[in-house]
Amino acid sequence: MRRLRRIVFWMHLTAGVTAGVVIFIMSATGALLALQPQILNVLERDVRYVEPAGGDRLGAQAIVERASAARDGARPTAVTLDSDPRASALVAFAPSGNIYVNPYTGTILGEGSAAARAFFRTLTDWHRWLGRTGENRATTKAITGAANLAFLGLAMSGLYLWWPRQWTLARLRAVTVIDARLAGKARDFNWHNAIGFWSAPVLIVLTLTGVVISYPWASNLVYRMTGSPLPTQGGPRAEGTAADSGKPADLDLLVAKATEVMPTWGVMTLRFPPRANRPVSVTMSDTGYWNPFARSQLTLDARTADMVRWEPYSAMSRGQKLRGWMRFAHTGELGGLAGQIVAGLACVGGAFLVWTGLALAFRRFLAWRSTGVREHARAA
């Protein structure tokens, strides 16, 4: 048992020193990204929410036309409607961003906080690609994926190393309670153990879901473990010229058809195809379903609104559902605001684990070097 513990310790130390800097960056940015939806809701409340007005709301066609006029006829790529009477409508443009529209009056509300979005976009770039752009992202994505995999191993091995050998109150307190009176090596050791003890279970969830997001083989494993068929790749690229407009002729007809299919929809997003007369993809959440992240997919003919394909969430395979849950488990959103707070605190803990772990490793290196110098001096 002692030999096994020693092997695990050195694997833990080696992985931490090797991937520590990248793990620190991912943990720090993850902590700041944890409450991004709530922060943006507060900062952009003037454009995201409206005072409900009397009468019916405008149709999707009128909303998109008002937004397009404000963008000098730029090509819209999607429109998002919300059944909440307080929510504004959102029209997306490529590559010029989004515009919020008052669904009652058609008034252009604005784009939101450009500074806040740029801030979170920068954080996301560092979290996923270490701030790199273009072709360099393939390399840095491989680095962050490997670091995340190493972090999973660190969290799991850490639980083993932190687990008390004897269950006494004193030993349990030493690895679970932070002692603010300590300093130096004793402080680093105590903080590393106590923070790791409480953070590791959450970090295992965050890193395990991160592995599934990072690696196709891990994502496919989710489907295989649940006995579900693997997802199929997209079909052939649609034909057409660059001048084709992908916006359907009658958006209101498409919304009416989608409402007929799912009368209890909460949020509906119509994504326009890159070429004219190609099918329109409609993603809908169901207010009657217990899972707020359950998404059903409807594909409609752009000209006739006839149903091309209907993929309700209830009919999805266990693999598809589990894979979707992992996406929101990684951010903590699966547990609502409480889950996001817990995920954010675990990321803060991860950053402290890197700091204290590297400090302990550096102290160990200095002690080893000092011992080597003394032994060399005695031999001389």
GROMACS .gro file of C-alpha atoms in nm:
model
  380
    1MET     CA    1   0.000   0.000   0.000
    2ARG     CA    2   0.283   0.239   0.084
    3ARG     CA    3   0.451   0.161  -0.249
    4LEU     CA    4   0.128   0.231  -0.438
    5ARG     CA    5   0.082   0.558  -0.253
    6ARG     CA    6   0.436   0.662  -0.340
    7ILE     CA    7   0.381   0.584  -0.710
    8VAL     CA    8   0.054   0.780  -0.713
    9PHE     CA    9   0.224   1.070  -0.536
   10TRP     CA   10   0.502   1.101  -0.793
   11MET     CA   11   0.256   1.072  -1.082
   12HIS     CA   12   0.048   1.341  -0.914
   13LEU     CA   13   0.351   1.566  -0.865
   14THR     CA   14   0.481   1.518  -1.219
   15ALA     CA   15   0.143   1.588  -1.382
   16GLY     CA   16   0.090   1.896  -1.165
   17VAL     CA   17   0.429   2.048  -1.243
   18THR     CA   18   0.399   1.970  -1.616
   19ALA     CA   19   0.047   2.103  -1.670
   20GLY     CA   20   0.023   2.344  -1.377
   21VAL     CA   21   0.043   2.673  -1.566
   22VAL     CA   22  -0.221   2.573  -1.822
   23ILE     CA   23  -0.447   2.434  -1.548
   24PHE     CA   24  -0.412   2.762  -1.356
   25ILE     CA   25  -0.519   2.961  -1.665
   26MET     CA   26  -0.816   2.732  -1.728
   27SER     CA   27  -0.921   2.741  -1.361
   28ALA     CA   28  -0.894   3.119  -1.329
   29THR     CA   29  -1.087   3.185  -1.651
   30GLY     CA   30  -1.341   2.915  -1.562
   31ALA     CA   31  -1.410   3.087  -1.230
   32LEU     CA   32  -1.475   3.418  -1.407
   33LEU     CA   33  -1.691   3.254  -1.674
   34ALA     CA   34  -1.909   3.065  -1.424
   35LEU     CA   35  -2.164   3.344  -1.380
   36GLN     CA   36  -2.142   3.488  -1.731
   37PRO     CA   37  -2.518   3.446  -1.811
   38GLN     CA   38  -2.627   3.624  -1.494
   39ILE     CA   39  -2.368   3.901  -1.532
   40LEU     CA   40  -2.471   3.970  -1.891
   41ASN     CA   41  -2.838   3.968  -1.791
   42VAL     CA   42  -2.766   4.245  -1.541
   43LEU     CA   43  -2.534   4.450  -1.762
   44GLU     CA   44  -2.765   4.420  -2.065
   45ARG     CA   45  -3.099   4.439  -1.888
   46ASP     CA   46  -3.190   4.754  -2.083
   47VAL     CA   47  -3.178   4.565  -2.414
   48ARG     CA   48  -3.272   4.214  -2.302
   49TYR     CA   49  -3.593   4.307  -2.124
   50VAL     CA   50  -3.888   4.529  -2.213
   51GLU     CA   51  -4.205   4.650  -2.050
   52PRO     CA   52  -4.489   4.428  -2.179
   53ALA     CA   53  -4.722   4.639  -2.393
   54GLY     CA   54  -5.085   4.584  -2.469
   55GLY     CA   55  -5.183   4.396  -2.783
   56ASP     CA   56  -5.006   4.128  -2.980
   57ARG     CA   57  -4.637   4.116  -3.041
   58LEU     CA   58  -4.489   4.167  -3.384
   59GLY     CA   59  -4.428   3.868  -3.606
   60ALA     CA   60  -4.079   3.729  -3.669
   61GLN     CA   61  -4.086   3.870  -4.024
   62ALA     CA   62  -4.136   4.229  -3.905
   63ILE     CA   63  -3.877   4.191  -3.630
   64VAL     CA   64  -3.609   4.066  -3.869
   65GLU     CA   65  -3.692   4.337  -4.124
   66ARG     CA   66  -3.657   4.613  -3.861
   67ALA     CA   67  -3.323   4.470  -3.747
   68SER     CA   68  -3.198   4.430  -4.107
   69ALA     CA   69  -3.287   4.790  -4.184
   70ALA     CA   70  -3.083   4.902  -3.883
   71ARG     CA   71  -2.789   4.704  -4.021
   72ASP     CA   72  -2.819   4.851  -4.372
   73GLY     CA   73  -2.959   4.531  -4.517
   74ALA     CA   74  -2.695   4.297  -4.371
   75ARG     CA   75  -2.782   3.928  -4.397
   76PRO     CA   76  -2.944   3.790  -4.079
   77THR     CA   77  -2.843   3.441  -3.974
   78ALA     CA   78  -3.096   3.369  -3.698
   79VAL     CA   79  -3.378   3.510  -3.491
   80THR     CA   80  -3.458   3.410  -3.133
   81LEU     CA   81  -3.804   3.458  -2.985
   82ASP     CA   82  -3.898   3.417  -2.618
   83SER     CA   83  -4.244   3.336  -2.484
   84ASP     CA   84  -4.165   3.543  -2.174
   85PRO     CA   85  -4.361   3.868  -2.228
   86ARG     CA   86  -4.073   4.065  -2.071
   87ALA     CA   87  -3.805   3.933  -2.307
   88SER     CA   88  -3.688   4.113  -2.618
   89ALA     CA   89  -3.627   3.943  -2.951
   90LEU     CA   90  -3.274   3.879  -3.076
   91VAL     CA   91  -3.161   3.889  -3.438
   92ALA     CA   92  -2.813   3.761  -3.524
   93PHE     CA   93  -2.605   3.887  -3.816
   94ALA     CA   94  -2.286   3.756  -3.974
   95PRO     CA   95  -2.031   3.878  -3.902
   96SER     CA   96  -2.156   4.194  -3.734
   97GLY     CA   97  -2.309   4.050  -3.416
   98ASN     CA   98  -2.657   4.068  -3.264
   99ILE     CA   99  -2.934   4.324  -3.231
  100TYR     CA  100  -3.209   4.323  -2.967
  101VAL     CA  101  -3.554   4.435  -3.082
  102ASN     CA  102  -3.861   4.532  -2.881
  103PRO     CA  103  -4.113   4.264  -2.991
  104TYR     CA  104  -4.409   4.495  -2.929
  105THR     CA  105  -4.297   4.812  -3.106
  106GLY     CA  106  -4.012   4.700  -3.331
  107THR     CA  107  -3.781   4.954  -3.168
  108ILE     CA  108  -3.413   4.871  -3.201
  109LEU     CA  109  -3.282   4.836  -2.845
  110GLY     CA  110  -2.914   4.794  -2.926
  111GLU     CA  111  -2.641   4.532  -2.920
  112GLY     CA  112  -2.579   4.510  -2.547
  113SER     CA  113  -2.255   4.576  -2.366
  114ALA     CA  114  -1.973   4.551  -2.619
  115ALA     CA  115  -1.711   4.578  -2.343
  116ALA     CA  116  -1.861   4.297  -2.136
  117ARG     CA  117  -1.897   4.069  -2.437
  118ALA     CA  118  -1.540   4.141  -2.545
  119PHE     CA  119  -1.422   4.063  -2.192
  120PHE     CA  120  -1.600   3.728  -2.177
  121ARG     CA  121  -1.496   3.647  -2.534
  122THR     CA  122  -1.133   3.704  -2.433
  123LEU     CA  123  -1.179   3.484  -2.126
  124THR     CA  124  -1.330   3.210  -2.342
  125ASP     CA  125  -1.042   3.235  -2.589
  126TRP     CA  126  -0.795   3.186  -2.306
  127HIS     CA  127  -1.000   2.908  -2.146
  128ARG     CA  128  -1.022   2.707  -2.468
  129TRP     CA  129  -0.723   2.816  -2.676
  130LEU     CA  130  -0.486   3.002  -2.440
  131GLY     CA  131  -0.566   3.324  -2.619
  132ARG     CA  132  -0.446   3.206  -2.959
  133THR     CA  133  -0.629   3.267  -3.287
  134GLY     CA  134  -0.645   3.121  -3.635
  135GLU     CA  135  -0.445   2.810  -3.720
  136ASN     CA  136  -0.267   2.821  -3.384
  137ARG     CA  137  -0.589   2.717  -3.212
  138ALA     CA  138  -0.551   2.356  -3.325
  139THR     CA  139  -0.227   2.328  -3.128
  140THR     CA  140  -0.347   2.512  -2.819
  141LYS     CA  141  -0.674   2.318  -2.817
  142ALA     CA  142  -0.468   2.000  -2.799
  143ILE     CA  143  -0.269   2.151  -2.510
  144THR     CA  144  -0.577   2.256  -2.310
  145GLY     CA  145  -0.739   1.920  -2.379
  146ALA     CA  146  -0.435   1.737  -2.248
  147ALA     CA  147  -0.411   1.969  -1.947
  148ASN     CA  148  -0.777   1.909  -1.867
  149LEU     CA  149  -0.717   1.533  -1.889
  150ALA     CA  150  -0.419   1.573  -1.655
  151PHE     CA  151  -0.636   1.780  -1.417
  152LEU     CA  152  -0.888   1.494  -1.406
  153GLY     CA  153  -0.607   1.259  -1.308
  154LEU     CA  154  -0.483   1.508  -1.047
  155ALA     CA  155  -0.829   1.543  -0.890
  156MET     CA  156  -0.879   1.166  -0.872
  157SER     CA  157  -0.531   1.090  -0.744
  158GLY     CA  158  -0.558   1.384  -0.505
  159LEU     CA  159  -0.863   1.232  -0.338
  160TYR     CA  160  -0.664   0.913  -0.286
  161LEU     CA  161  -0.365   1.100  -0.145
  162TRP     CA  162  -0.576   1.331   0.072
  163TRP     CA  163  -0.786   1.046   0.213
  164PRO     CA  164  -0.695   1.002   0.583
  165ARG     CA  165  -0.506   0.682   0.656
  166GLN     CA  166  -0.668   0.672   0.998
  167TRP     CA  167  -1.008   0.819   1.070
  168THR     CA  168  -0.935   1.029   1.375
  169LEU     CA  169  -1.067   1.377   1.438
  170ALA     CA  170  -0.718   1.528   1.433
  171ARG     CA  171  -0.621   1.368   1.100
  172LEU     CA  172  -0.955   1.453   0.944
  173ARG     CA  173  -0.924   1.813   1.057
  174ALA     CA  174  -0.573   1.837   0.909
  175VAL     CA  175  -0.698   1.762   0.557
  176THR     CA  176  -1.040   1.929   0.563
  177VAL     CA  177  -1.003   2.255   0.757
  178ILE     CA  178  -0.798   2.557   0.644
  179ASP     CA  179  -0.573   2.691   0.921
  180ALA     CA  180  -0.515   3.061   0.854
  181ARG     CA  181  -0.251   3.080   1.129
  182LEU     CA  182   0.002   2.873   0.935
  183ALA     CA  183   0.278   3.009   0.712
  184GLY     CA  184   0.534   2.882   0.466
  185LYS     CA  185   0.543   2.512   0.385
  186ALA     CA  186   0.291   2.423   0.656
  187ARG     CA  187   0.040   2.672   0.509
  188ASP     CA  188   0.089   2.545   0.154
  189PHE     CA  189   0.048   2.185   0.267
  190ASN     CA  190  -0.263   2.259   0.471
  191TRP     CA  191  -0.428   2.469   0.200
  192HIS     CA  192  -0.342   2.219  -0.073
  193ASN     CA  193  -0.500   1.935   0.123
  194ALA     CA  194  -0.805   2.116   0.259
  195ILE     CA  195  -0.897   2.296  -0.064
  196GLY     CA  196  -0.832   1.982  -0.264
  197PHE     CA  197  -1.047   1.770  -0.033
  198TRP     CA  198  -1.353   1.990  -0.088
  199SER     CA  199  -1.288   2.088  -0.450
  200ALA     CA  200  -1.190   1.751  -0.595
  201PRO     CA  201  -1.541   1.599  -0.628
  202VAL     CA  202  -1.665   1.901  -0.823
  203LEU     CA  203  -1.342   1.926  -1.025
  204ILE     CA  204  -1.381   1.562  -1.127
  205VAL     CA  205  -1.723   1.645  -1.274
  206LEU     CA  206  -1.593   1.959  -1.449
  207THR     CA  207  -1.285   1.791  -1.595
  208LEU     CA  208  -1.462   1.467  -1.688
  209THR     CA  209  -1.723   1.660  -1.885
  210GLY     CA  210  -1.439   1.869  -2.029
  211VAL     CA  211  -1.276   1.552  -2.161
  212VAL     CA  212  -1.601   1.457  -2.334
  213ILE     CA  213  -1.623   1.804  -2.488
  214SER     CA  214  -1.257   1.803  -2.597
  215TYR     CA  215  -1.218   1.458  -2.748
  216PRO     CA  216  -1.441   1.286  -3.008
  217TRP     CA  217  -1.341   0.944  -2.872
  218ALA     CA  218  -1.468   1.045  -2.528
  219SER     CA  219  -1.791   1.183  -2.672
  220ASN     CA  220  -1.843   0.862  -2.871
  221LEU     CA  221  -1.776   0.662  -2.555
  222VAL     CA  222  -2.079   0.827  -2.393
  223TYR     CA  223  -2.297   0.692  -2.674
  224ARG     CA  224  -2.140   0.346  -2.660
  225MET     CA  225  -2.175   0.319  -2.280
  226THR     CA  226  -2.546   0.400  -2.305
  227GLY     CA  227  -2.604   0.165  -2.599
  228SER     CA  228  -2.694   0.456  -2.827
  229PRO     CA  229  -2.608   0.496  -3.196
  230LEU     CA  230  -2.324   0.733  -3.271
  231PRO     CA  231  -2.426   1.076  -3.405
  232THR     CA  232  -2.410   1.106  -3.780
  233GLN     CA  233  -2.207   1.373  -3.950
  234GLY     CA  234  -2.373   1.656  -4.143
  235GLY     CA  235  -2.491   1.593  -4.495
  236PRO     CA  236  -2.340   1.730  -4.814
  237ARG     CA  237  -2.282   2.101  -4.845
  238ALA     CA  238  -2.571   2.286  -5.001
  239GLU     CA  239  -2.521   2.416  -5.354
  240GLY     CA  240  -2.568   2.778  -5.452
  241THR     CA  241  -2.387   3.101  -5.513
  242ALA     CA  242  -2.245   3.340  -5.262
  243ALA     CA  243  -2.513   3.591  -5.357
  244ASP     CA  244  -2.797   3.365  -5.245
  245SER     CA  245  -2.989   3.484  -4.943
  246GLY     CA  246  -3.062   3.218  -4.685
  247LYS     CA  247  -3.350   3.406  -4.518
  248PRO     CA  248  -3.684   3.236  -4.593
  249ALA     CA  249  -3.960   3.434  -4.758
  250ASP     CA  250  -4.220   3.403  -4.478
  251LEU     CA  251  -4.084   3.370  -4.127
  252ASP     CA  252  -4.428   3.404  -3.967
  253LEU     CA  253  -4.544   3.091  -4.148
  254LEU     CA  254  -4.247   2.900  -4.010
  255VAL     CA  255  -4.312   3.023  -3.656
  256ALA     CA  256  -4.678   2.924  -3.686
  257LYS     CA  257  -4.579   2.574  -3.796
  258ALA     CA  258  -4.327   2.539  -3.513
  259THR     CA  259  -4.593   2.655  -3.264
  260GLU     CA  260  -4.832   2.397  -3.403
  261VAL     CA  261  -4.571   2.127  -3.346
  262MET     CA  262  -4.481   2.248  -2.993
  263PRO     CA  263  -4.747   2.481  -2.846
  264THR     CA  264  -4.561   2.495  -2.513
  265TRP     CA  265  -4.233   2.630  -2.653
  266GLY     CA  266  -4.036   2.864  -2.427
  267VAL     CA  267  -3.752   2.987  -2.645
  268MET     CA  268  -3.745   2.940  -3.021
  269THR     CA  269  -3.446   3.003  -3.248
  270LEU     CA  270  -3.479   2.993  -3.627
  271ARG     CA  271  -3.141   2.952  -3.798
  272PHE     CA  272  -3.138   3.055  -4.161
  273PRO     CA  273  -2.947   2.838  -4.410
  274PRO     CA  274  -2.645   2.980  -4.593
  275ARG     CA  275  -2.818   2.923  -4.929
  276ALA     CA  276  -3.165   3.015  -5.051
  277ASN     CA  277  -3.450   2.764  -5.036
  278ARG     CA  278  -3.263   2.525  -4.809
  279PRO     CA  279  -3.440   2.385  -4.499
  280VAL     CA  280  -3.465   2.604  -4.191
  281SER     CA  281  -3.349   2.470  -3.856
  282VAL     CA  282  -3.569   2.553  -3.555
  283THR     CA  283  -3.450   2.483  -3.200
  284MET     CA  284  -3.712   2.496  -2.924
  285SER     CA  285  -3.719   2.454  -2.549
  286ASP     CA  286  -4.036   2.319  -2.388
  287THR     CA  287  -4.182   2.503  -2.087
  288GLY     CA  288  -4.375   2.189  -1.999
  289TYR     CA  289  -4.057   1.983  -1.957
  290TRP     CA  290  -3.872   1.954  -1.626
  291ASN     CA  291  -3.531   2.006  -1.786
  292PRO     CA  292  -3.483   2.371  -1.892
  293PHE     CA  293  -3.196   2.267  -2.120
  294ALA     CA  294  -3.401   2.012  -2.312
  295ARG     CA  295  -3.391   2.115  -2.676
  296SER     CA  296  -3.605   1.978  -2.956
  297GLN     CA  297  -3.503   2.020  -3.319
  298LEU     CA  298  -3.744   2.091  -3.603
  299THR     CA  299  -3.647   2.121  -3.969
  300LEU     CA  300  -3.888   2.298  -4.202
  301ASP     CA  301  -3.906   2.362  -4.575
  302ALA     CA  302  -3.817   2.729  -4.618
  303ARG     CA  303  -4.085   2.793  -4.883
  304THR     CA  304  -4.384   2.585  -4.771
  305ALA     CA  305  -4.313   2.538  -4.397
  306ASP     CA  306  -4.373   2.166  -4.445
  307MET     CA  307  -4.202   1.950  -4.186
  308VAL     CA  308  -3.881   1.793  -4.310
  309ARG     CA  309  -3.771   1.637  -3.981
  310TRP     CA  310  -3.889   1.644  -3.621
  311GLU     CA  311  -3.651   1.543  -3.343
  312PRO     CA  312  -3.824   1.594  -3.006
  313TYR     CA  313  -3.612   1.578  -2.695
  314SER     CA  314  -3.826   1.296  -2.557
  315ALA     CA  315  -3.730   1.077  -2.854
  316MET     CA  316  -3.355   1.135  -2.821
  317SER     CA  317  -3.134   0.844  -2.724
  318ARG     CA  318  -2.988   0.819  -2.377
  319GLY     CA  319  -2.651   0.902  -2.527
  320GLN     CA  320  -2.779   1.224  -2.682
  321LYS     CA  321  -2.943   1.331  -2.357
  322LEU     CA  322  -2.640   1.248  -2.144
  323ARG     CA  323  -2.408   1.424  -2.389
  324GLY     CA  324  -2.629   1.735  -2.370
  325TRP     CA  325  -2.635   1.727  -1.989
  326MET     CA  326  -2.255   1.712  -1.984
  327ARG     CA  327  -2.234   2.038  -2.176
  328PHE     CA  328  -2.426   2.220  -1.903
  329ALA     CA  329  -2.270   2.019  -1.618
  330HIS     CA  330  -1.932   2.150  -1.732
  331THR     CA  331  -2.046   2.508  -1.669
  332GLY     CA  332  -2.252   2.423  -1.361
  333GLU     CA  333  -2.569   2.547  -1.532
  334LEU     CA  334  -2.731   2.205  -1.495
  335GLY     CA  335  -2.767   2.287  -1.125
  336GLY     CA  336  -2.897   2.638  -1.183
  337LEU     CA  337  -2.742   2.939  -1.009
  338ALA     CA  338  -2.632   2.723  -0.713
  339GLY     CA  339  -2.455   2.485  -0.951
  340GLN     CA  340  -2.276   2.773  -1.124
  341ILE     CA  341  -2.160   2.914  -0.790
  342VAL     CA  342  -2.030   2.573  -0.682
  343ALA     CA  343  -1.851   2.528  -1.016
  344GLY     CA  344  -1.699   2.876  -0.991
  345LEU     CA  345  -1.577   2.816  -0.636
  346ALA     CA  346  -1.427   2.482  -0.743
  347CYS     CA  347  -1.239   2.663  -1.021
  348VAL     CA  348  -1.106   2.911  -0.766
  349GLY     CA  349  -1.001   2.611  -0.560
  350GLY     CA  350  -0.830   2.466  -0.867
  351ALA     CA  351  -0.623   2.783  -0.908
  352PHE     CA  352  -0.517   2.764  -0.540
  353LEU     CA  353  -0.430   2.397  -0.583
  354VAL     CA  354  -0.192   2.486  -0.866
  355TRP     CA  355  -0.033   2.766  -0.666
  356THR     CA  356   0.014   2.563  -0.347
  357GLY     CA  357   0.113   2.251  -0.541
  358LEU     CA  358   0.383   2.430  -0.737
  359ALA     CA  359   0.503   2.598  -0.416
  360LEU     CA  360   0.535   2.260  -0.244
  361ALA     CA  361   0.714   2.115  -0.547
  362PHE     CA  362   0.956   2.408  -0.552
  363ARG     CA  363   1.026   2.368  -0.180
  364ARG     CA  364   1.087   1.997  -0.234
  365PHE     CA  365   1.329   2.079  -0.517
  366LEU     CA  366   1.520   2.328  -0.301
  367ALA     CA  367   1.542   2.074  -0.018
  368TRP     CA  368   1.667   1.806  -0.257
  369ARG     CA  369   1.925   2.044  -0.404
  370SER     CA  370   2.039   2.153  -0.060
  371THR     CA  371   2.079   1.790   0.046
  372GLY     CA  372   2.279   1.714  -0.268
  373VAL     CA  373   2.511   2.008  -0.207
  374ARG     CA  374   2.577   1.898   0.152
  375GLU     CA  375   2.647   1.540   0.048
  376HIS     CA  376   2.885   1.664  -0.223
  377ALA     CA  377   3.063   1.882   0.030
  378ARG     CA  378   3.107   1.591   0.274
  379ALA     CA  379   3.240   1.369  -0.005
  380ALA     CA  380   3.497   1.632  -0.100
   0.00000   0.00000   0.00000
